[in-house]
Tab-separated table of C-alpha atoms in Angstrom:
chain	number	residue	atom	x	y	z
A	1	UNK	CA	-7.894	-22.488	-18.546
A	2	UNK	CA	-11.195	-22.274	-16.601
A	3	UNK	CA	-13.332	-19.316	-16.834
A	4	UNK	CA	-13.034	-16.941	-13.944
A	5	UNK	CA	-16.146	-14.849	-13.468
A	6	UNK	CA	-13.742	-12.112	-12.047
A	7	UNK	CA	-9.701	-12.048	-11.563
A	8	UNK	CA	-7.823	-9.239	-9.677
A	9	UNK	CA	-4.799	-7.566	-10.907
A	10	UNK	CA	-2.595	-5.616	-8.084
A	11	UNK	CA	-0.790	-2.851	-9.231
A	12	UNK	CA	2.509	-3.075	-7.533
A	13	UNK	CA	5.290	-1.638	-9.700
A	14	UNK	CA	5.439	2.212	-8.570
A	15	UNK	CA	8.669	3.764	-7.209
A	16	UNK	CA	6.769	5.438	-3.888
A	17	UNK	CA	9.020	8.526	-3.816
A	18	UNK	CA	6.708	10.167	-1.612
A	19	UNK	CA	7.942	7.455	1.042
A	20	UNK	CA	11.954	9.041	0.420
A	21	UNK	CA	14.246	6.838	2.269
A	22	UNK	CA	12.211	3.960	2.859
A	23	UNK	CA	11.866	2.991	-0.876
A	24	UNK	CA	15.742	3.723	-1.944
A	25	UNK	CA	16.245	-0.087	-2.351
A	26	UNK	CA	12.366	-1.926	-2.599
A	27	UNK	CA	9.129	-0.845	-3.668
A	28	UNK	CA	6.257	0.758	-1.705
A	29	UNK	CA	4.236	-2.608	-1.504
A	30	UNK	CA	7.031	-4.201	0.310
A	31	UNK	CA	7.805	-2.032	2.764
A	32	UNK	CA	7.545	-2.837	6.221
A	33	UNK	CA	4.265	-1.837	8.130
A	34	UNK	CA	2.810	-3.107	11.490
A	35	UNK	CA	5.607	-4.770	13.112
A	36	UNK	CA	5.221	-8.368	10.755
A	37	UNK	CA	3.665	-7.485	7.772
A	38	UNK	CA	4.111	-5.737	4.627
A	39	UNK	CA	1.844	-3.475	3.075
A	40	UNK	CA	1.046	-5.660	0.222
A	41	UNK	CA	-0.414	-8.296	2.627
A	42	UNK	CA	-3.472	-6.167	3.240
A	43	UNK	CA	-4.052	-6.348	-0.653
A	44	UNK	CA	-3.433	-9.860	-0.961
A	45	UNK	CA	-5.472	-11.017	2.252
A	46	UNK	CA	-8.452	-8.790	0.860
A	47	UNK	CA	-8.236	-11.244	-2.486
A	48	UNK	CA	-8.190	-14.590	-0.834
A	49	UNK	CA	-11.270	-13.564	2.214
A	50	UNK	CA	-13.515	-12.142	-0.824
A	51	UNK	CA	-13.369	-15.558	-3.157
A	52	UNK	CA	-10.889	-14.401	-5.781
A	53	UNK	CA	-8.769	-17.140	-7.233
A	54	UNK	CA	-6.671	-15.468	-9.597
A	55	UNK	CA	-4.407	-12.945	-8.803
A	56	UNK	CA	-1.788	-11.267	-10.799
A	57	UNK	CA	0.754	-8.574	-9.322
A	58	UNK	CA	2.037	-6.333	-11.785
A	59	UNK	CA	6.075	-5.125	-10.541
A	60	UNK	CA	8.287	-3.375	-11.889
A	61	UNK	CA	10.572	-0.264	-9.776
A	62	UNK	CA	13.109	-2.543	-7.573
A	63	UNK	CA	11.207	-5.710	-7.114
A	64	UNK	CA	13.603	-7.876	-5.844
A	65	UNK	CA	12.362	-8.034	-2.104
A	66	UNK	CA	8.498	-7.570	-3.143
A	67	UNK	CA	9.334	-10.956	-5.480
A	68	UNK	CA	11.106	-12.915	-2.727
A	69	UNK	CA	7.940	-12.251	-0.254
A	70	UNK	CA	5.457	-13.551	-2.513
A	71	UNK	CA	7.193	-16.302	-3.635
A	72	UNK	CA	5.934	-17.725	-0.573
A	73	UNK	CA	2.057	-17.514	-2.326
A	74	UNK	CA	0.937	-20.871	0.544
A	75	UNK	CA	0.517	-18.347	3.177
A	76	UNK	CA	-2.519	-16.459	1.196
A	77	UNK	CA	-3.650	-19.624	-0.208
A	78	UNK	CA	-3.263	-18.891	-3.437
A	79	UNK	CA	-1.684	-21.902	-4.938
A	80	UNK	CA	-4.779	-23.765	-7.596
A	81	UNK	CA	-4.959	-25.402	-10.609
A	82	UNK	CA	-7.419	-22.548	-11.582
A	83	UNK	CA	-5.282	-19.698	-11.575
A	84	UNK	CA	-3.572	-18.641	-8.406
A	85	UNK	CA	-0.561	-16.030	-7.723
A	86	UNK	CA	1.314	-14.844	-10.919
A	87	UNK	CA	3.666	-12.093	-10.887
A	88	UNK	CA	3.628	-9.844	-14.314
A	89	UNK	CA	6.645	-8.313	-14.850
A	90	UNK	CA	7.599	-6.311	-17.905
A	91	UNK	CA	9.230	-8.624	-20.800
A	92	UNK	CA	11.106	-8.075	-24.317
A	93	UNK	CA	7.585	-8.293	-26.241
A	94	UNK	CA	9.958	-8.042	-29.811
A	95	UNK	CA	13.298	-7.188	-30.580
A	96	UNK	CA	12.824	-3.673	-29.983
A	97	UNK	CA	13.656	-4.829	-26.175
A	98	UNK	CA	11.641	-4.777	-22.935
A	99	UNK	CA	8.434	-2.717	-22.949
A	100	UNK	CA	8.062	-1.016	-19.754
A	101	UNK	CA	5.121	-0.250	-17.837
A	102	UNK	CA	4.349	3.750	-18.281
A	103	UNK	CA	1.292	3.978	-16.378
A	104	UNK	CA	-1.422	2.472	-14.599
A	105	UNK	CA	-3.728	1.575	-17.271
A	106	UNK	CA	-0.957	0.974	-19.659
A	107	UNK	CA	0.594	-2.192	-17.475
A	108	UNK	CA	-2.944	-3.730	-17.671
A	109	UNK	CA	-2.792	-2.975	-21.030
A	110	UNK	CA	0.589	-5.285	-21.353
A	111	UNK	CA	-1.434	-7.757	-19.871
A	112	UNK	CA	-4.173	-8.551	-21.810
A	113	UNK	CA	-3.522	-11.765	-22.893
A	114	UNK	CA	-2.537	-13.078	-18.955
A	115	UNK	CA	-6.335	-11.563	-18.374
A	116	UNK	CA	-7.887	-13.389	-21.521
A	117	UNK	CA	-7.105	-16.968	-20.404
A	118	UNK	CA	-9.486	-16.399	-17.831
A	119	UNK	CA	-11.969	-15.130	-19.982
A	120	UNK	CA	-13.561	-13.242	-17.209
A	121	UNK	CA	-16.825	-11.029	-16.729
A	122	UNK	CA	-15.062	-9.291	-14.260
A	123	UNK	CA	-12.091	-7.265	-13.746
A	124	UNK	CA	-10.667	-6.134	-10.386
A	125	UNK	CA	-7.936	-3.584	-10.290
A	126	UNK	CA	-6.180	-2.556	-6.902
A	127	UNK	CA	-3.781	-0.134	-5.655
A	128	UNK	CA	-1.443	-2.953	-3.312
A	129	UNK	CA	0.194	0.071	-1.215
A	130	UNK	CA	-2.890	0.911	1.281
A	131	UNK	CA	-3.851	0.141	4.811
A	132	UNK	CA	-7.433	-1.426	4.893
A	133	UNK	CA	-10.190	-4.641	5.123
A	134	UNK	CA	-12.428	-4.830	2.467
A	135	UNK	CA	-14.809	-7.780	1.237
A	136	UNK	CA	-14.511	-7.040	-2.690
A	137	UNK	CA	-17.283	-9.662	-3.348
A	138	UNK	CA	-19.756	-7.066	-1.781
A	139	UNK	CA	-18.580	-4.340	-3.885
A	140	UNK	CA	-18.536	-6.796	-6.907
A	141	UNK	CA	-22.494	-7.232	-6.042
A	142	UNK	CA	-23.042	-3.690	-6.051
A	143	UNK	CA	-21.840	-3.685	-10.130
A	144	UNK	CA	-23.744	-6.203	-11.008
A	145	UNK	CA	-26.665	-4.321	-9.646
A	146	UNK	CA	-26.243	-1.128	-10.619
A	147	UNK	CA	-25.206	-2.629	-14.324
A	148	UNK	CA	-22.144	-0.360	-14.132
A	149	UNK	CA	-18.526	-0.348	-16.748
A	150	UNK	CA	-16.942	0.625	-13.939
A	151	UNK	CA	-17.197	0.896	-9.909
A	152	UNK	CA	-14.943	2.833	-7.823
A	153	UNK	CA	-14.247	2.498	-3.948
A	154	UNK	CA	-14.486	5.670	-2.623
A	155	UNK	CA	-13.683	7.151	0.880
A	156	UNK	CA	-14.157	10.390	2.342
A	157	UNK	CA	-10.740	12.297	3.488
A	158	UNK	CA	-10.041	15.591	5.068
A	159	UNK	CA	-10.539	18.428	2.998
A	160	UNK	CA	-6.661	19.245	4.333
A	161	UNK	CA	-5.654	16.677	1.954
A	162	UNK	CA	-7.880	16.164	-0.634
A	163	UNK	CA	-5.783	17.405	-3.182
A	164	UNK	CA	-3.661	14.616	-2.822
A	165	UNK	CA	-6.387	12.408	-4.416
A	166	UNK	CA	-8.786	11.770	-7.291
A	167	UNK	CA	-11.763	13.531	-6.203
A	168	UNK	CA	-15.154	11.971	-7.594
A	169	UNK	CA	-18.645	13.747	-7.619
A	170	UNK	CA	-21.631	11.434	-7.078
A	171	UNK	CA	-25.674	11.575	-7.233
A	172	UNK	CA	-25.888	10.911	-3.136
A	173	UNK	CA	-28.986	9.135	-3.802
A	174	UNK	CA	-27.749	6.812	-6.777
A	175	UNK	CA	-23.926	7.477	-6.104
A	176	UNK	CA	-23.389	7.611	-9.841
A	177	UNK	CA	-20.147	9.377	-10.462
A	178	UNK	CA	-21.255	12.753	-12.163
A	179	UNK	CA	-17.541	14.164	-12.366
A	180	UNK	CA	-13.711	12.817	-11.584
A	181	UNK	CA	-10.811	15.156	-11.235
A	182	UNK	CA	-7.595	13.808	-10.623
A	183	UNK	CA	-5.737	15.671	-7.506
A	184	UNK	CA	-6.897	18.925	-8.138
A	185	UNK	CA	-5.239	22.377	-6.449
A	186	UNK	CA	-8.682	23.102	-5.441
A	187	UNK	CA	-10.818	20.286	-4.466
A	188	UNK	CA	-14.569	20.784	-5.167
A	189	UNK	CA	-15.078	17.033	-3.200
A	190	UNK	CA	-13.762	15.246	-0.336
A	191	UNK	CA	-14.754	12.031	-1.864
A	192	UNK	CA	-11.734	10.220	-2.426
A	193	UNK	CA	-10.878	7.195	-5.092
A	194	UNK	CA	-9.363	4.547	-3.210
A	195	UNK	CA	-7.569	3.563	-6.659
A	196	UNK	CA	-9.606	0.328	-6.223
A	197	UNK	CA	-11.665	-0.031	-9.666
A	198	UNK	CA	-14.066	-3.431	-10.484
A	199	UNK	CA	-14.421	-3.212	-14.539
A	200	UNK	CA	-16.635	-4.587	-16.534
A	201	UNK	CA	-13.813	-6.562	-18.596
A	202	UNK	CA	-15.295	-6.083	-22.024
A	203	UNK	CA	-15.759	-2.623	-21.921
A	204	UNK	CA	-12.242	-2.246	-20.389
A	205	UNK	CA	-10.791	-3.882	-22.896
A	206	UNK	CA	-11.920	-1.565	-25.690
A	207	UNK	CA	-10.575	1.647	-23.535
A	208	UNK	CA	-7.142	-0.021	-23.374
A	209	UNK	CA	-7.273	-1.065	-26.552
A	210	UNK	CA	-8.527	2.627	-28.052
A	211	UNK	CA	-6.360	4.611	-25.184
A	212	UNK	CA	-2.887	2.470	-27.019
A	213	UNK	CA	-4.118	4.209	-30.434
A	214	UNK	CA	-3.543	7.815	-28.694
A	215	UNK	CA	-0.790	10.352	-29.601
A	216	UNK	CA	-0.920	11.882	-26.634
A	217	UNK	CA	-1.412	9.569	-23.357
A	218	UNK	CA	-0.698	9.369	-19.792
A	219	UNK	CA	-1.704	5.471	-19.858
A	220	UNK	CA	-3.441	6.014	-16.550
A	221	UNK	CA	-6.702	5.044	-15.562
A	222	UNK	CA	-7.427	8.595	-13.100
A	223	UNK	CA	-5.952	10.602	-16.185
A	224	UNK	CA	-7.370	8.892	-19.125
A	225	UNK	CA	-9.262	5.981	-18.686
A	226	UNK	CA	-11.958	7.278	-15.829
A	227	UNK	CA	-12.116	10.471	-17.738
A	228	UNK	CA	-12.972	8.796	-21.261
A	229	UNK	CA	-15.222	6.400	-19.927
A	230	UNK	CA	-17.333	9.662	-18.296
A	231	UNK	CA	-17.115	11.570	-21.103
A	232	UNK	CA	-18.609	8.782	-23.290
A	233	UNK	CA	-21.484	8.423	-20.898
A	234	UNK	CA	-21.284	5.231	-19.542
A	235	UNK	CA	-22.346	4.124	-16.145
A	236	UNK	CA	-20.214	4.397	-13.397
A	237	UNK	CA	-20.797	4.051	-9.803
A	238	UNK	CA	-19.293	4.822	-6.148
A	239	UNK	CA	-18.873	2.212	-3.907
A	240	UNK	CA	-18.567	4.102	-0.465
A	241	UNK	CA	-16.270	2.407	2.082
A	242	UNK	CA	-16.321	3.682	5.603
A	243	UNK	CA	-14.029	1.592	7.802
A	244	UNK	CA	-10.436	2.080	8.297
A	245	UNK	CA	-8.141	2.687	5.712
A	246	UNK	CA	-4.869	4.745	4.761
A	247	UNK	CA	-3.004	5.663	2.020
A	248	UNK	CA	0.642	5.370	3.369
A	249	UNK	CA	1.617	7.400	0.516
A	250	UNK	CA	4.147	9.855	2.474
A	251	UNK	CA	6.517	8.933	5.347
A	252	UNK	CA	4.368	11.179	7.937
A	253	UNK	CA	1.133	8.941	6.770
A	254	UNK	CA	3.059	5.656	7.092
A	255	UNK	CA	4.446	6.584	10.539
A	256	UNK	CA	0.972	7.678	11.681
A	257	UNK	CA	-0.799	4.034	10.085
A	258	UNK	CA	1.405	2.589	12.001
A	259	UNK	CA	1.050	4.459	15.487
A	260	UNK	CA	-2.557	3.893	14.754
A	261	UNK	CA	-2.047	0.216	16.099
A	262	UNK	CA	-2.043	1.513	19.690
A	263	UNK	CA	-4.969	2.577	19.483
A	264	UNK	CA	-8.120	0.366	20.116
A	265	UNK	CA	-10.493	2.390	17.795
A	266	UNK	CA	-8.185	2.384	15.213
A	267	UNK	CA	-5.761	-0.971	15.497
A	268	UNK	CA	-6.606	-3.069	12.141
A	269	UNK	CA	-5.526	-6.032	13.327
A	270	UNK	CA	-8.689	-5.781	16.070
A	271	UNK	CA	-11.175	-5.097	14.049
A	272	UNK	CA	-12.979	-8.223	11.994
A	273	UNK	CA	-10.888	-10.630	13.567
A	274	UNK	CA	-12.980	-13.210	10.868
A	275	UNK	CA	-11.081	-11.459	8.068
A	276	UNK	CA	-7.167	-12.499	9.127
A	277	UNK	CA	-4.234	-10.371	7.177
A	278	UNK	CA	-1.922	-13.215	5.996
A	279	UNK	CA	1.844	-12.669	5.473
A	280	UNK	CA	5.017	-14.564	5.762
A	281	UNK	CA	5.965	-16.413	8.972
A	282	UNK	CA	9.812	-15.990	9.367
A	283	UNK	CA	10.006	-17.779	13.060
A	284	UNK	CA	11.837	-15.474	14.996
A	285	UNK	CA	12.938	-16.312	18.118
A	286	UNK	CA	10.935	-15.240	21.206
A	287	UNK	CA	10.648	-11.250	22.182
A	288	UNK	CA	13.068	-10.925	25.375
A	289	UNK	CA	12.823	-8.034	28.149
A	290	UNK	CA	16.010	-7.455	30.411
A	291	UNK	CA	15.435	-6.261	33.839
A	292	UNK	CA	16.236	-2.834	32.413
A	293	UNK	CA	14.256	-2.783	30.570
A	294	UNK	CA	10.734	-0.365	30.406
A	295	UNK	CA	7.616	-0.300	27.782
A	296	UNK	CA	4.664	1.415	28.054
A	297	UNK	CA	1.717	1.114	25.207
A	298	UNK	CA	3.796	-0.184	22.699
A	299	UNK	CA	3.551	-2.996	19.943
A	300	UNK	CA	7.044	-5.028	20.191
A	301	UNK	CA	7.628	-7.623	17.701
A	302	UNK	CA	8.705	-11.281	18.256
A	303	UNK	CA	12.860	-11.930	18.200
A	304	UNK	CA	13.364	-8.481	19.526
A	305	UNK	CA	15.710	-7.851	22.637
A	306	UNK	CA	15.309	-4.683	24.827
A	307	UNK	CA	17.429	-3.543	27.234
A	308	UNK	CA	16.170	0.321	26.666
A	309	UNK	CA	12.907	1.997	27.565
A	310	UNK	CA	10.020	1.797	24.857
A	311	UNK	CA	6.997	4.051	24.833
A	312	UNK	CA	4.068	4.999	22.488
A	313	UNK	CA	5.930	2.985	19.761
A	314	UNK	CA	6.655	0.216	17.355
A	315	UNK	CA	9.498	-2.530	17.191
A	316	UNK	CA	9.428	-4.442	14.163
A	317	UNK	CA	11.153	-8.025	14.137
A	318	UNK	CA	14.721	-8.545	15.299
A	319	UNK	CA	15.136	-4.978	16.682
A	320	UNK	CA	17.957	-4.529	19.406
A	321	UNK	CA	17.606	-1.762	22.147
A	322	UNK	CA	20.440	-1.117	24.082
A	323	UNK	CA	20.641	-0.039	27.925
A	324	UNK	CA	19.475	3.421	28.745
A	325	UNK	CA	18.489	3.381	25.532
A	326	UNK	CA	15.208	5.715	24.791
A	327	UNK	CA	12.229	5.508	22.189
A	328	UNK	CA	8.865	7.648	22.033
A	329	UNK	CA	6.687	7.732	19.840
A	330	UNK	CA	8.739	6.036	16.941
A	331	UNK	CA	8.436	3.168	14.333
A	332	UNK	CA	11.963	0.984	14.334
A	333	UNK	CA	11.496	-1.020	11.272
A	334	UNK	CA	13.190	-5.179	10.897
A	335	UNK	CA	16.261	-5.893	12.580
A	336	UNK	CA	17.624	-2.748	12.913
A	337	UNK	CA	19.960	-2.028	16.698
A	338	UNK	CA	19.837	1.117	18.964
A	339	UNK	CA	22.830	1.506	20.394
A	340	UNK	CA	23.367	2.803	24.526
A	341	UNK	CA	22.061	5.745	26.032
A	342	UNK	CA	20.524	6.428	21.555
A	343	UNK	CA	17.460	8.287	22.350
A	344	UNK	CA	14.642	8.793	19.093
A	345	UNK	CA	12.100	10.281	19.582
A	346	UNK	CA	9.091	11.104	16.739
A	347	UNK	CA	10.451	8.988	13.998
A	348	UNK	CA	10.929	6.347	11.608
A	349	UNK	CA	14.068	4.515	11.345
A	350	UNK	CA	14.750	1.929	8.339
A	351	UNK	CA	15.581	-1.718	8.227
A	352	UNK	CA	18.627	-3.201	9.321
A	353	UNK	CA	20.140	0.111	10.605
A	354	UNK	CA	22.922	0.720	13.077
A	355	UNK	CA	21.783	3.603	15.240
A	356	UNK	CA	25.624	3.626	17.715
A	357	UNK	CA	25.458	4.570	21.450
A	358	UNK	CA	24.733	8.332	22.383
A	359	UNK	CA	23.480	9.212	19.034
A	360	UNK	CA	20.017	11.574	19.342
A	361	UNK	CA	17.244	11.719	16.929
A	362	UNK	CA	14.780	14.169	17.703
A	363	UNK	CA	11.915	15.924	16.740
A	364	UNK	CA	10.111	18.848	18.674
A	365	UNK	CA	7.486	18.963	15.968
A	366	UNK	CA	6.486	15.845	14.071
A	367	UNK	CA	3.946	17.210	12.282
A	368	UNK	CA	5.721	19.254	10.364
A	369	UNK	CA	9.083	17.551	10.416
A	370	UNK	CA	9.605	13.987	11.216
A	371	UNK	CA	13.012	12.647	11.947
A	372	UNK	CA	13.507	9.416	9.010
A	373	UNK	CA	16.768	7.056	9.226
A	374	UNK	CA	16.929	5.184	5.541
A	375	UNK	CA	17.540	1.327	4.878
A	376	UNK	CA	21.503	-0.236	5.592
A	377	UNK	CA	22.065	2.496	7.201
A	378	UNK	CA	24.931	3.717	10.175
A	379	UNK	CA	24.623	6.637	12.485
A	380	UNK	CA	27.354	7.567	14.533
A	381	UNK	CA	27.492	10.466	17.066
A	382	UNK	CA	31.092	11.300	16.013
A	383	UNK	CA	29.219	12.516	12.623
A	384	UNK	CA	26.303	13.848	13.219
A	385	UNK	CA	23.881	14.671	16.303
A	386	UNK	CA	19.892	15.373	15.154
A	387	UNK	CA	19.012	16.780	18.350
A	388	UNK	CA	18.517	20.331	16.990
A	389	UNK	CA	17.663	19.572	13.577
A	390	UNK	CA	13.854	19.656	12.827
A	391	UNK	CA	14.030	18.190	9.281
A	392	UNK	CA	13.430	15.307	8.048
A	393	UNK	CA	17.070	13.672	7.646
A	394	UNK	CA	18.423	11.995	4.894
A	395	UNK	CA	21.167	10.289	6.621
A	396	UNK	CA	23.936	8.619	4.890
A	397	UNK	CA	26.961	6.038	6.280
């Protein structure tokens, strides 16, 4: 194999219960976002624009949709004789049987020898279930400056939800990282890890290697890895990143990433139009308006057909709205119908749902409690009506 002076390795494999309903039957990367994509495409796209050749995705929780999508690898260009798209599932390693992957650090671990055929300087690891545009190449510049083990993108979030995060500490005029706590109750730093790590692959290797020889291990790189690597004093920098990006790591975040689209300021797919987000091109047919039908500031995907009125939201591919139909302020995920005189309002309904005429899903107060509709699933008025119910649902057929 040729040398690679850096590979990437997107880690794709957790079960994103944080997203409920919308990860019952496919993992986070896959789902859905911005009315043709999927969230892994933002990962993948950021791989190709910055120069990386090889790419592995590590999968594991329910990966049968994530591994049909990038079977199609052509539409990232990331078919070459040099390396290219490999997906790294767990395997029977001996006859003890299949080795899962039980944390972060520990599926890079299981994949040392993919990593060593590249014989790389350089070792990219990325989260592949965030929102965002980054040109890695520039951050890879910044560790070969600073001569660090280990760089870490970093972004600052509101102190509101910092404790959802690994919080770094940093010299502001070196932005060495002087402490890392991972999602502490009380933050002491708004300065958030991206989980988006460049490594220094020799010195990783030796942490994997010495972190496997533990008793007692959380095989994660915020837990153990990060941690180790402070305590032992080597250098490790911030890379500060201060364009657009969002964890969609609950339902109310996902919803929100994708309202963002209607706005200017914030609409991803405006900014850097050099730096294109690639994904799979399923040819729908044309979008088609009836005379009924009414939108207003709304992103409506193509092969959709609306009958209904449409405002402040988001139609994914293939969505039906019926007449009299209403929508505000909602994300309608792939091929999913809403029946007659259905009104949803403040919320996120799953793929390939049946939502039957009359049926009303409402919320008064989204910010507290957003109406969600699952995958495959059928809503019928006869069973249940929403309309006063300010929770979010877990609707079944």
């Amino acid at each position: 194999m040729k040398k690679q002076k850096w590979i990437a390795l997107l880690l794709a494999g957790g079960n994103g219960t944080r997203l409920n309903l919308l990860t019952k039957s496919l993992v986070k990367p896959a789902v859905p976002f911005g009315g043709k994509y999927r969230i892994i495409d933002f990962a993948l796209s950021n791989c190709k624009n910055s120069g990386i050749e090889t790419v592995g995705i590590l999968t594991q929780y329910k990966p049968y949709v994530l591994h049909e999508h990038l079977g199609h690898y052509s539409y990232w260009n990331l078919s070459n004789q040099h390396g290219g798209l490999t997906i790294l599932p767990p395997y029977q390693r001996s006859n003890s049987g299949v080795e899962w992957y039980e944390g972060t650090s520990h599926a890079v671990y299981q994949n040392i020898e993919f990593i060593e055929q590249y014989n790389p300087d350089y070792v990219a690891v990325l989260s592949a279930d965030q929102i965002y545009k980054m040109n890695y190449s520039l951050m890879l510049e910044q560790h070969i400056e600073t001569k660090a083990d280990c760089t870490i993108a970093v972004v600052e979030v509101p102190w509101e939800e910092a404790s959802r995060f690994g919080l770094i500490n940093i010299n502001r005029q070196t932005y060495k990282i002087i402490d890392f706590e991972e999602k502490p109750e009380r933050p002491t730093s708004n300065l958030a890890s991206m989980g988006i790590y460049i490594f220094t692959w020799k010195r990783l290797r030796d942490y994997l290697l010495q972190e496997e020889q533990k008793e007692y291990t959380n095989r994660d790189f915020g837990k153990d890895i990060i941690p180790s690597m402070l305590s032992d004093g080597l250098q490790l920098y911030a890379y500060y990143f201060d364009k657009y990006w969002r964890d969609v790591g609950t339902v109310h975040s996902y919803w929100e990433a994708n309202l963002d689209l209607l706005k200017g300021e914030d609409n991803i797919f405006l900014q850097n139009p050099e730096w294109p987000v690639h994904t799979v091109e399923h040819h729908e047919p044309p979008l088609f308006l009836a005379k009924s039908a009414k939108i207003h500031h709304s992103l409506i995907s193509e092969g959709c057909e609306v009958y209904g009125s449409i405002e402040e939201s988001v139609l994914f591919n293939g969505v039906k709205v019926g007449k009299g139909a209403r929508i505000r302020n909602s994300v309608i995920l792939p091929h999913t119908t809403i029946g007659e005189n259905a009104w949803i309002e403040n919320a996120v309904v799953g793929s390939q749902s049946l939502i039957k005429n009359g049926v009303i899903i409402v919320s008064k107060n989204p910010e507290e409690n957003l109406m969600v509709v699952g995958n495959n699933e059928t809503v019928d008025p006869t069973i249940k009506d929403f309309s006063a119910n300010n929770q979010v649902i877990s609707v079944t057929s």
